[in-house]
Amino acid sequence: MPFAAITSAALLLTACGSGSDGSGGSDASGVAAKADEVPTTDVVSAVREDDAAAKLLPAGTTSLTVAVSVGGTPPGTTYLADGRTLTGQDVDFTKAVARVLGIRLKIEQASFEAILPALDSGKYDFGASNFGVTDERRRTIDFVTYVNDGQGFATRKDSKLSKITDLKQLCGLNVATGAGTTFEATLEAGKHVCTDAGKKPYQVQTYAEQSAIWSSLQQGRSDVVMSTINGLRYAVAHQQGLKFLNEYHRLDVGFAFKKGTKLAPAFQAAVNKLLADGTYDRILKKWGTTGSAIEKSRISPPELKN
């Protein structure tokens, strides 16, 4: 799932407005999106408050602070043509949930790797940046799922790499990925497979900005990129000379909260409301991610094993 900066630290979005907000950061593809390539279909403004879901909020909750990270390209968070308004799949889901719950959102932008650690301090009420649900993260974070995405690989078209089913296929290569992501954690945890097999270990190259990841690949400083499935597919479709290798590990993606949050039941009910009224499908179709649909929202489910 990681960036362009905006000068305003906090943007205010009403539940019925169309102001700026964001998400998707970390795990977006990082390719600079052209304004005319960014979908602009309004899939949120028709959403209405649902009393049953809203009643699940803690008493007195009328606004929440959400931390987001800008990825730079669809389906992750990017800018509209005005260079100020943020849009993306996670943006639409965040706005839609806010409308279902009848709350206002104060949007604060942060680097992807800084969001989860800041939730426990109360700096933010939740994070919306394509956070994959892992067992490691569940130790300190609660999640409310809304899509299924995961980990994949891409490389240059002239590469001899094909489908990657074992990290040993990466031995001796330079692998570019986002800092603080599940990809970095997966790669670091698996480094031993190369030395265990008597091979030269792969090198993990982490970048705070996703655009730097793709530059490193295109310029030959790295051999392969590990990132989100949806982000990789977008990058390959919009950049010449790239090829998508394969899905490696599917993950549920969810809104992130501090452990023990009382907000989770309301958010779960809101996502399920979007699933029931058709808004959910409209959001996925807008961003070309129908393959990431879930049947129902869950609270902190176990990490998918595949």
GROMACS .gro file of C-alpha atoms in nm, residues 54-284:
model
  231
   54ALA     CA    1  -2.490   0.616   1.343
   55LYS     CA    2  -2.633   0.499   1.676
   56LEU     CA    3  -2.333   0.266   1.713
   57LEU     CA    4  -2.096   0.562   1.744
   58PRO     CA    5  -1.981   0.653   2.095
   59ALA     CA    6  -2.216   0.910   2.245
   60GLY     CA    7  -2.140   1.265   2.138
   61THR     CA    8  -1.930   1.175   1.834
   62THR     CA    9  -1.990   1.435   1.565
   63SER     CA   10  -1.647   1.464   1.403
   64LEU     CA   11  -1.331   1.255   1.371
   65THR     CA   12  -0.973   1.319   1.268
   66VAL     CA   13  -0.843   1.089   0.996
   67ALA     CA   14  -0.480   1.059   0.888
   68VAL     CA   15  -0.415   1.004   0.520
   69SER     CA   16  -0.113   0.964   0.295
   70VAL     CA   17  -0.104   1.067  -0.070
   71GLY     CA   18   0.016   0.802  -0.312
   72GLY     CA   19   0.008   0.993  -0.638
   73THR     CA   20  -0.199   0.772  -0.869
   74PRO     CA   21  -0.534   0.599  -0.893
   75PRO     CA   22  -0.665   0.385  -0.739
   76GLY     CA   23  -0.464   0.528  -0.448
   77THR     CA   24  -0.495   0.889  -0.342
   78THR     CA   25  -0.405   1.154  -0.596
   79TYR     CA   26  -0.497   1.512  -0.683
   80LEU     CA   27  -0.766   1.634  -0.915
   81ALA     CA   28  -0.680   1.885  -1.184
   82ASP     CA   29  -0.690   2.173  -0.935
   83GLY     CA   30  -0.380   2.031  -0.766
   84ARG     CA   31  -0.550   2.065  -0.429
   85THR     CA   32  -0.849   1.834  -0.402
   86LEU     CA   33  -0.762   1.477  -0.316
   87THR     CA   34  -0.938   1.179  -0.469
   88GLY     CA   35  -0.898   0.804  -0.485
   89GLN     CA   36  -1.061   0.478  -0.383
   90ASP     CA   37  -0.981   0.519  -0.014
   91VAL     CA   38  -1.099   0.880  -0.031
   92ASP     CA   39  -1.436   0.773  -0.166
   93PHE     CA   40  -1.477   0.503   0.097
   94THR     CA   41  -1.385   0.745   0.375
   95LYS     CA   42  -1.628   1.009   0.250
   96ALA     CA   43  -1.904   0.753   0.201
   97VAL     CA   44  -1.864   0.609   0.551
   98ALA     CA   45  -1.870   0.960   0.697
   99ARG     CA   46  -2.198   1.029   0.522
  100VAL     CA   47  -2.354   0.704   0.646
  101LEU     CA   48  -2.253   0.793   1.002
  102GLY     CA   49  -2.347   1.161   0.973
  103ILE     CA   50  -2.008   1.286   1.093
  104ARG     CA   51  -1.756   1.545   0.982
  105LEU     CA   52  -1.395   1.459   0.907
  106LYS     CA   53  -1.088   1.661   0.987
  107ILE     CA   54  -0.825   1.544   0.740
  108GLU     CA   55  -0.457   1.548   0.834
  109GLN     CA   56  -0.189   1.433   0.594
  110ALA     CA   57   0.102   1.226   0.723
  111SER     CA   58   0.365   0.995   0.582
  112PHE     CA   59   0.240   0.640   0.557
  113GLU     CA   60   0.487   0.495   0.805
  114ALA     CA   61   0.395   0.757   1.068
  115ILE     CA   62   0.021   0.696   1.079
  116LEU     CA   63  -0.015   0.366   1.262
  117PRO     CA   64   0.227   0.455   1.546
  118ALA     CA   65   0.039   0.783   1.601
  119LEU     CA   66  -0.302   0.620   1.649
  120ASP     CA   67  -0.232   0.500   2.002
  121SER     CA   68  -0.144   0.851   2.117
  122GLY     CA   69  -0.481   0.980   2.004
  123LYS     CA   70  -0.330   1.218   1.752
  124TYR     CA   71  -0.567   1.071   1.492
  125ASP     CA   72  -0.894   0.885   1.540
  126PHE     CA   73  -0.825   0.656   1.248
  127GLY     CA   74  -0.612   0.610   0.938
  128ALA     CA   75  -0.728   0.555   0.581
  129SER     CA   76  -0.434   0.465   0.360
  130ASN     CA   77  -0.485   0.118   0.217
  131PHE     CA   78  -0.358  -0.050   0.533
  132GLY     CA   79  -0.324  -0.425   0.490
  133VAL     CA   80  -0.446  -0.637   0.780
  134THR     CA   81  -0.162  -0.851   0.916
  135ASP     CA   82  -0.132  -1.050   1.236
  136GLU     CA   83   0.165  -0.836   1.337
  137ARG     CA   84  -0.032  -0.515   1.300
  138ARG     CA   85  -0.335  -0.659   1.480
  139ARG     CA   86  -0.132  -0.676   1.800
  140THR     CA   87  -0.152  -0.298   1.834
  141ILE     CA   88  -0.413  -0.188   1.578
  142ASP     CA   89  -0.782  -0.259   1.520
  143PHE     CA   90  -0.911  -0.272   1.163
  144VAL     CA   91  -1.245  -0.246   0.989
  145THR     CA   92  -1.213  -0.403   0.645
  146TYR     CA   93  -1.352  -0.257   0.324
  147VAL     CA   94  -1.156  -0.412   0.034
  148ASN     CA   95  -0.919  -0.698  -0.042
  149ASP     CA   96  -0.595  -0.607  -0.216
  150GLY     CA   97  -0.253  -0.741  -0.126
  151GLN     CA   98   0.103  -0.785  -0.241
  152GLY     CA   99   0.238  -0.832  -0.590
  153PHE     CA  100   0.541  -0.781  -0.812
  154ALA     CA  101   0.621  -0.588  -1.130
  155THR     CA  102   0.935  -0.534  -1.332
  156ARG     CA  103   1.064  -0.407  -1.666
  157LYS     CA  104   0.947  -0.582  -1.979
  158ASP     CA  105   1.301  -0.681  -2.067
  159SER     CA  106   1.343  -0.869  -1.739
  160LYS     CA  107   1.368  -1.249  -1.741
  161LEU     CA  108   1.163  -1.262  -1.421
  162SER     CA  109   0.827  -1.433  -1.445
  163LYS     CA  110   0.579  -1.539  -1.180
  164ILE     CA  111   0.731  -1.508  -0.832
  165THR     CA  112   0.606  -1.780  -0.601
  166ASP     CA  113   0.912  -1.803  -0.376
  167LEU     CA  114   1.132  -1.523  -0.246
  168LYS     CA  115   1.435  -1.732  -0.344
  169GLN     CA  116   1.362  -1.619  -0.699
  170LEU     CA  117   1.473  -1.272  -0.586
  171CYS     CA  118   1.814  -1.380  -0.455
  172GLY     CA  119   2.090  -1.148  -0.571
  173LEU     CA  120   1.846  -0.883  -0.696
  174ASN     CA  121   1.758  -0.533  -0.580
  175VAL     CA  122   1.393  -0.509  -0.473
  176ALA     CA  123   1.231  -0.167  -0.444
  177THR     CA  124   0.935  -0.106  -0.214
  178GLY     CA  125   0.769   0.148   0.014
  179ALA     CA  126   0.905   0.231   0.358
  180GLY     CA  127   0.698   0.111   0.652
  181THR     CA  128   0.478  -0.115   0.439
  182THR     CA  129   0.380  -0.481   0.462
  183PHE     CA  130   0.601  -0.532   0.158
  184GLU     CA  131   0.910  -0.417   0.344
  185ALA     CA  132   0.819  -0.641   0.639
  186THR     CA  133   0.763  -0.943   0.414
  187LEU     CA  134   1.091  -0.893   0.232
  188GLU     CA  135   1.297  -0.837   0.545
  189ALA     CA  136   1.144  -1.140   0.716
  190GLY     CA  137   1.217  -1.359   0.415
  191LYS     CA  138   1.576  -1.256   0.348
  192HIS     CA  139   1.708  -1.569   0.515
  193VAL     CA  140   1.572  -1.795   0.240
  194CYS     CA  141   1.860  -1.691   0.019
  195THR     CA  142   2.137  -1.740   0.272
  196ASP     CA  143   1.973  -2.065   0.386
  197ALA     CA  144   2.001  -2.186   0.026
  198GLY     CA  145   2.360  -2.068  -0.003
  199LYS     CA  146   2.266  -1.785  -0.236
  200LYS     CA  147   2.340  -1.414  -0.233
  201PRO     CA  148   2.059  -1.235  -0.045
  202TYR     CA  149   1.842  -0.983  -0.224
  203GLN     CA  150   1.870  -0.620  -0.122
  204VAL     CA  151   1.563  -0.433  -0.004
  205GLN     CA  152   1.553  -0.073  -0.124
  206THR     CA  153   1.290   0.135   0.056
  207TYR     CA  154   1.157   0.470  -0.054
  208ALA     CA  155   0.927   0.718   0.116
  209GLU     CA  156   0.789   0.833  -0.218
  210GLN     CA  157   0.642   0.584  -0.461
  211SER     CA  158   0.754   0.787  -0.762
  212ALA     CA  159   1.111   0.717  -0.651
  213ILE     CA  160   1.040   0.345  -0.655
  214TRP     CA  161   0.940   0.352  -1.020
  215SER     CA  162   1.232   0.575  -1.111
  216SER     CA  163   1.471   0.327  -0.954
  217LEU     CA  164   1.321   0.046  -1.162
  218GLN     CA  165   1.312   0.238  -1.487
  219GLN     CA  166   1.670   0.356  -1.440
  220GLY     CA  167   1.801   0.010  -1.353
  221ARG     CA  168   1.891   0.075  -0.990
  222SER     CA  169   1.641  -0.189  -0.887
  223ASP     CA  170   1.533  -0.509  -1.059
  224VAL     CA  171   1.180  -0.559  -0.934
  225VAL     CA  172   0.909  -0.370  -0.740
  226MET     CA  173   0.689  -0.513  -0.468
  227SER     CA  174   0.372  -0.314  -0.402
  228THR     CA  175  -0.008  -0.336  -0.399
  229ILE     CA  176  -0.178  -0.549  -0.660
  230ASN     CA  177  -0.409  -0.268  -0.767
  231GLY     CA  178  -0.131  -0.011  -0.771
  232LEU     CA  179   0.096  -0.233  -0.978
  233ARG     CA  180  -0.173  -0.303  -1.234
  234TYR     CA  181  -0.235   0.069  -1.271
  235ALA     CA  182   0.135   0.143  -1.309
  236VAL     CA  183   0.180  -0.121  -1.578
  237ALA     CA  184  -0.121   0.012  -1.768
  238HIS     CA  185   0.007   0.370  -1.761
  239GLN     CA  186   0.385   0.335  -1.795
  240GLN     CA  187   0.568   0.198  -2.096
  241GLY     CA  188   0.819  -0.080  -2.057
  242LEU     CA  189   0.671  -0.247  -1.749
  243LYS     CA  190   0.506  -0.581  -1.686
  244PHE     CA  191   0.297  -0.712  -1.398
  245LEU     CA  192   0.439  -1.037  -1.269
  246ASN     CA  193   0.180  -1.180  -1.035
  247GLU     CA  194  -0.017  -1.158  -0.715
  248TYR     CA  195   0.193  -1.286  -0.429
  249HIS     CA  196  -0.018  -1.255  -0.115
  250ARG     CA  197  -0.373  -1.128  -0.080
  251LEU     CA  198  -0.456  -0.911   0.222
  252ASP     CA  199  -0.769  -0.757   0.361
  253VAL     CA  200  -0.748  -0.378   0.372
  254GLY     CA  201  -0.914  -0.172   0.641
  255PHE     CA  202  -0.955   0.154   0.824
  256ALA     CA  203  -0.700   0.152   1.108
  257PHE     CA  204  -0.775   0.245   1.472
  258LYS     CA  205  -0.595   0.223   1.803
  259LYS     CA  206  -0.640  -0.108   1.979
  260GLY     CA  207  -0.967  -0.135   2.168
  261THR     CA  208  -1.143   0.141   1.977
  262LYS     CA  209  -1.516   0.187   2.027
  263LEU     CA  210  -1.553   0.320   1.674
  264ALA     CA  211  -1.514  -0.014   1.497
  265PRO     CA  212  -1.879  -0.139   1.519
  266ALA     CA  213  -2.011   0.183   1.365
  267PHE     CA  214  -1.758   0.177   1.081
  268GLN     CA  215  -1.830  -0.189   1.014
  269ALA     CA  216  -2.202  -0.117   0.997
  270ALA     CA  217  -2.137   0.176   0.763
  271VAL     CA  218  -1.930  -0.034   0.521
  272ASN     CA  219  -2.196  -0.305   0.523
  273LYS     CA  220  -2.459  -0.039   0.450
  274LEU     CA  221  -2.257   0.070   0.146
  275LEU     CA  222  -2.240  -0.292   0.036
  276ALA     CA  223  -2.617  -0.327   0.067
  277ASP     CA  224  -2.722  -0.007  -0.111
  278GLY     CA  225  -2.495  -0.041  -0.415
  279THR     CA  226  -2.255   0.242  -0.330
  280TYR     CA  227  -1.978  -0.008  -0.266
  281ASP     CA  228  -1.997  -0.153  -0.617
  282ARG     CA  229  -2.009   0.194  -0.770
  283ILE     CA  230  -1.688   0.294  -0.591
  284LEU     CA  231  -1.501  -0.015  -0.708
   0.00000   0.00000   0.00000
